[in-house]
Amino acid sequence: MKPLLLLLFSILTIHVYSQTSSTNINTPSDKYSRLNDSLPQVIYKNNSDSQRNIAWFVNDQQVGEAVTKTLNPDRIASINVEKRGAVIDHISYDSKVTITMKEGYHPKMISLKDMKEKYTDIKDSPVLFMFENDIVRGDYGKYMVDENFILQIIVEKVILKDEMKDFYLIKLLTRSDENVKKAKEIRIR
């Protein structure tokens, strides 16, 4: 009788403390929606679908949106946003943003293409630019930045052995307080 009770108690204990699943793992609709799933979620981003076409100006000079990442915020006097559409050089824009810098500060605008030619020895190799770990999308010849606010230009050659293609990754760091502090740190190796 004792072994039978021990067996019954063991079965009940296993049943009470065992894990149960309320979902069917093989159900296709649940397969990717569960947070604890071991499969990674893949997201394809198409930035052109969600972006609005905005005309950006700094001190009355038309620039791209990326310039906002390279402007020193302490040097901005005002920002004016016009929500109505505008047509500039036969291109229709949803809105217009005008940034006026403080008196005495004149941003030194340079395109990423010109920056590459001025500061690196990379000639005809393909390049990919990054600002503060964000990939730059767009025409590097028209993508303007404030050269005065660039702290570092880090050039790294990326070798893709399997695809027989190489390119250069150019990382731009701005003169933000955090980046300046990190650049001044003394590192002992």
CSV table of C-alpha atoms in Angstrom, one decimal:
chain,number,residue,atom,x,y,z
A,1,MET,CA,0.0,0.0,0.0
A,2,LYS,CA,2.9,2.3,0.8
A,3,PRO,CA,4.5,2.0,-2.6
A,4,LEU,CA,1.1,2.7,-4.3
A,5,LEU,CA,0.6,5.9,-2.2
A,6,LEU,CA,4.1,7.0,-3.0
A,7,LEU,CA,3.6,6.5,-6.7
A,8,LEU,CA,0.2,8.3,-6.6
A,9,PHE,CA,1.8,11.2,-4.6
A,10,SER,CA,4.7,11.4,-7.2
A,11,ILE,CA,2.3,11.5,-10.1
A,12,LEU,CA,0.2,14.3,-8.5
A,13,THR,CA,3.3,16.3,-7.6
A,14,ILE,CA,4.7,16.0,-11.2
A,15,HIS,CA,1.3,17.1,-12.6
A,16,VAL,CA,1.0,20.1,-10.2
A,17,TYR,CA,4.5,21.4,-10.8
A,18,SER,CA,4.9,20.6,-14.4
A,19,GLN,CA,4.8,23.3,-17.1
A,20,THR,CA,1.8,23.4,-19.4
A,21,SER,CA,1.3,25.4,-22.6
A,22,SER,CA,-1.9,27.0,-23.5
A,23,THR,CA,-0.9,27.5,-27.1
A,24,ASN,CA,-0.2,25.2,-29.9
A,25,ILE,CA,3.5,25.7,-30.9
A,26,ASN,CA,2.9,24.6,-34.5
A,27,THR,CA,0.2,27.2,-35.1
A,28,PRO,CA,1.6,29.6,-37.8
A,29,SER,CA,-0.1,32.7,-36.4
A,30,ASP,CA,1.4,32.1,-32.9
A,31,LYS,CA,4.8,31.1,-34.2
A,32,TYR,CA,6.2,34.6,-34.6
A,33,SER,CA,4.1,36.6,-32.2
A,34,ARG,CA,5.2,35.0,-29.0
A,35,LEU,CA,7.8,37.0,-27.0
A,36,ASN,CA,9.6,34.0,-25.7
A,37,ASP,CA,10.1,32.4,-29.1
A,38,SER,CA,13.7,31.5,-29.9
A,39,LEU,CA,13.3,32.8,-33.5
A,40,PRO,CA,14.4,36.4,-34.1
A,41,GLN,CA,11.9,38.8,-35.6
A,42,VAL,CA,13.1,40.2,-39.0
A,43,ILE,CA,11.9,43.7,-39.9
A,44,TYR,CA,12.5,45.2,-43.3
A,45,LYS,CA,12.6,49.0,-43.2
A,46,ASN,CA,11.7,51.2,-46.2
A,47,ASN,CA,12.4,54.7,-45.0
A,48,SER,CA,11.0,56.3,-48.2
A,49,ASP,CA,7.5,55.1,-47.4
A,50,SER,CA,7.1,56.8,-44.0
A,51,GLN,CA,9.2,60.0,-44.5
A,52,ARG,CA,7.7,63.3,-45.2
A,53,ASN,CA,9.4,65.6,-47.7
A,54,ILE,CA,10.6,68.5,-45.7
A,55,ALA,CA,12.7,71.5,-46.9
A,56,TRP,CA,15.4,72.3,-44.4
A,57,PHE,CA,17.2,75.7,-44.3
A,58,VAL,CA,20.1,76.9,-42.2
A,59,ASN,CA,20.8,80.7,-42.4
A,60,ASP,CA,18.8,80.7,-45.7
A,61,GLN,CA,20.9,78.0,-47.2
A,62,GLN,CA,19.0,74.8,-48.2
A,63,VAL,CA,20.4,71.7,-46.6
A,64,GLY,CA,19.3,68.2,-45.9
A,65,GLU,CA,17.7,67.0,-42.7
A,66,ALA,CA,21.0,65.4,-41.6
A,67,VAL,CA,22.4,68.8,-40.9
A,68,THR,CA,20.3,68.9,-37.7
A,69,LYS,CA,22.5,66.1,-36.3
A,70,THR,CA,25.6,68.2,-36.9
A,71,LEU,CA,24.5,71.6,-35.7
A,72,ASN,CA,25.7,72.8,-32.3
A,73,PRO,CA,22.4,73.2,-30.4
A,74,ASP,CA,24.0,76.0,-28.3
A,75,ARG,CA,24.5,78.0,-31.4
A,76,ILE,CA,20.9,77.9,-32.6
A,77,ALA,CA,19.0,81.2,-32.3
A,78,SER,CA,15.6,80.1,-33.6
A,79,ILE,CA,13.7,77.4,-35.4
A,80,ASN,CA,10.7,78.3,-37.6
A,81,VAL,CA,8.4,75.6,-38.9
A,82,GLU,CA,6.0,76.3,-41.8
A,83,LYS,CA,3.5,73.5,-42.0
A,84,ARG,CA,2.0,74.4,-45.3
A,85,GLY,CA,3.5,73.0,-48.5
A,86,ALA,CA,6.2,74.8,-50.5
A,87,VAL,CA,7.7,74.5,-54.0
A,88,ILE,CA,11.4,75.1,-54.2
A,89,ASP,CA,13.4,74.7,-57.4
A,90,HIS,CA,10.4,72.8,-58.9
A,91,ILE,CA,10.3,70.3,-56.0
A,92,SER,CA,7.2,70.1,-53.9
A,93,TYR,CA,7.7,69.9,-50.1
A,94,ASP,CA,5.2,69.1,-47.4
A,95,SER,CA,6.7,71.7,-45.0
A,96,LYS,CA,9.6,74.0,-44.5
A,97,VAL,CA,12.0,74.3,-41.5
A,98,THR,CA,14.2,77.3,-41.1
A,99,ILE,CA,17.0,77.3,-38.6
A,100,THR,CA,18.7,80.6,-37.8
A,101,MET,CA,22.1,80.4,-36.0
A,102,LYS,CA,23.2,82.9,-33.4
A,103,GLU,CA,24.9,86.1,-34.6
A,104,GLY,CA,28.6,85.6,-35.2
A,105,TYR,CA,28.3,81.8,-35.8
A,106,HIS,CA,28.4,80.7,-39.4
A,107,PRO,CA,28.2,77.0,-40.0
A,108,LYS,CA,30.7,75.7,-42.5
A,109,MET,CA,28.5,73.4,-44.7
A,110,ILE,CA,30.2,70.6,-46.5
A,111,SER,CA,28.8,67.6,-48.3
A,112,LEU,CA,29.7,64.1,-47.2
A,113,LYS,CA,31.2,63.5,-50.7
A,114,ASP,CA,33.5,66.6,-50.3
A,115,MET,CA,34.3,65.6,-46.7
A,116,LYS,CA,35.4,62.2,-47.9
A,117,GLU,CA,37.7,63.8,-50.6
A,118,LYS,CA,39.0,66.4,-48.2
A,119,TYR,CA,39.9,64.3,-45.2
A,120,THR,CA,40.5,60.7,-46.5
A,121,ASP,CA,42.6,59.0,-49.1
A,122,ILE,CA,39.7,56.9,-50.3
A,123,LYS,CA,39.2,57.5,-54.0
A,124,ASP,CA,36.8,55.3,-55.9
A,125,SER,CA,36.0,52.7,-53.3
A,126,PRO,CA,32.4,52.4,-52.1
A,127,VAL,CA,31.6,54.0,-48.7
A,128,LEU,CA,28.9,54.0,-46.1
A,129,PHE,CA,28.6,56.9,-43.7
A,130,MET,CA,27.3,56.8,-40.2
A,131,PHE,CA,26.5,59.6,-37.8
A,132,GLU,CA,26.5,58.6,-34.1
A,133,ASN,CA,25.7,55.0,-35.1
A,134,ASP,CA,22.9,55.9,-37.5
A,135,ILE,CA,23.4,54.9,-41.1
A,136,VAL,CA,23.2,57.9,-43.5
A,137,ARG,CA,20.8,57.3,-46.4
A,138,GLY,CA,20.7,59.7,-49.3
A,139,ASP,CA,22.9,61.3,-51.9
A,140,TYR,CA,26.3,62.0,-50.3
A,141,GLY,CA,26.9,64.8,-52.7
A,142,LYS,CA,23.8,66.7,-51.4
A,143,TYR,CA,24.0,65.5,-47.8
A,144,MET,CA,25.3,68.6,-46.0
A,145,VAL,CA,26.8,68.8,-42.5
A,146,ASP,CA,28.4,71.5,-40.4
A,147,GLU,CA,32.1,70.9,-40.7
A,148,ASN,CA,32.7,73.0,-37.5
A,149,PHE,CA,30.8,70.5,-35.3
A,150,ILE,CA,32.5,67.3,-36.5
A,151,LEU,CA,34.9,66.0,-33.8
A,152,GLN,CA,36.2,62.8,-35.4
A,153,ILE,CA,36.1,61.0,-38.7
A,154,ILE,CA,36.8,57.3,-38.2
A,155,VAL,CA,37.5,55.3,-41.4
A,156,GLU,CA,37.3,51.5,-41.2
A,157,LYS,CA,37.7,49.2,-44.1
A,158,VAL,CA,35.1,46.4,-44.2
A,159,ILE,CA,36.2,43.3,-45.9
A,160,LEU,CA,33.5,40.9,-47.0
A,161,LYS,CA,35.4,37.8,-48.0
A,162,ASP,CA,32.3,35.7,-49.0
A,163,GLU,CA,30.9,38.3,-51.3
A,164,MET,CA,34.2,39.5,-52.8
A,165,LYS,CA,33.3,43.1,-52.1
A,166,ASP,CA,35.0,45.6,-49.8
A,167,PHE,CA,33.8,49.0,-48.7
A,168,TYR,CA,34.8,51.7,-46.2
A,169,LEU,CA,32.7,52.6,-43.2
A,170,ILE,CA,33.1,56.3,-42.3
A,171,LYS,CA,31.8,57.1,-38.8
A,172,LEU,CA,31.3,60.8,-38.0
A,173,LEU,CA,31.2,61.9,-34.3
A,174,THR,CA,30.0,65.3,-33.5
A,175,ARG,CA,31.3,67.7,-30.9
A,176,SER,CA,28.6,66.9,-28.4
A,177,ASP,CA,29.4,67.2,-24.7
A,178,GLU,CA,29.4,63.5,-24.3
A,179,ASN,CA,31.7,62.8,-27.3
A,180,VAL,CA,34.2,65.6,-26.3
A,181,LYS,CA,34.3,64.1,-22.7
A,182,LYS,CA,35.0,60.6,-24.1
A,183,ALA,CA,37.7,62.0,-26.5
A,184,LYS,CA,39.5,63.6,-23.5
A,185,GLU,CA,39.5,60.4,-21.4
A,186,ILE,CA,42.9,58.9,-20.7
A,187,ARG,CA,42.9,55.2,-21.4
A,188,ILE,CA,45.5,52.9,-20.1
A,189,ARG,CA,46.0,49.7,-22.0
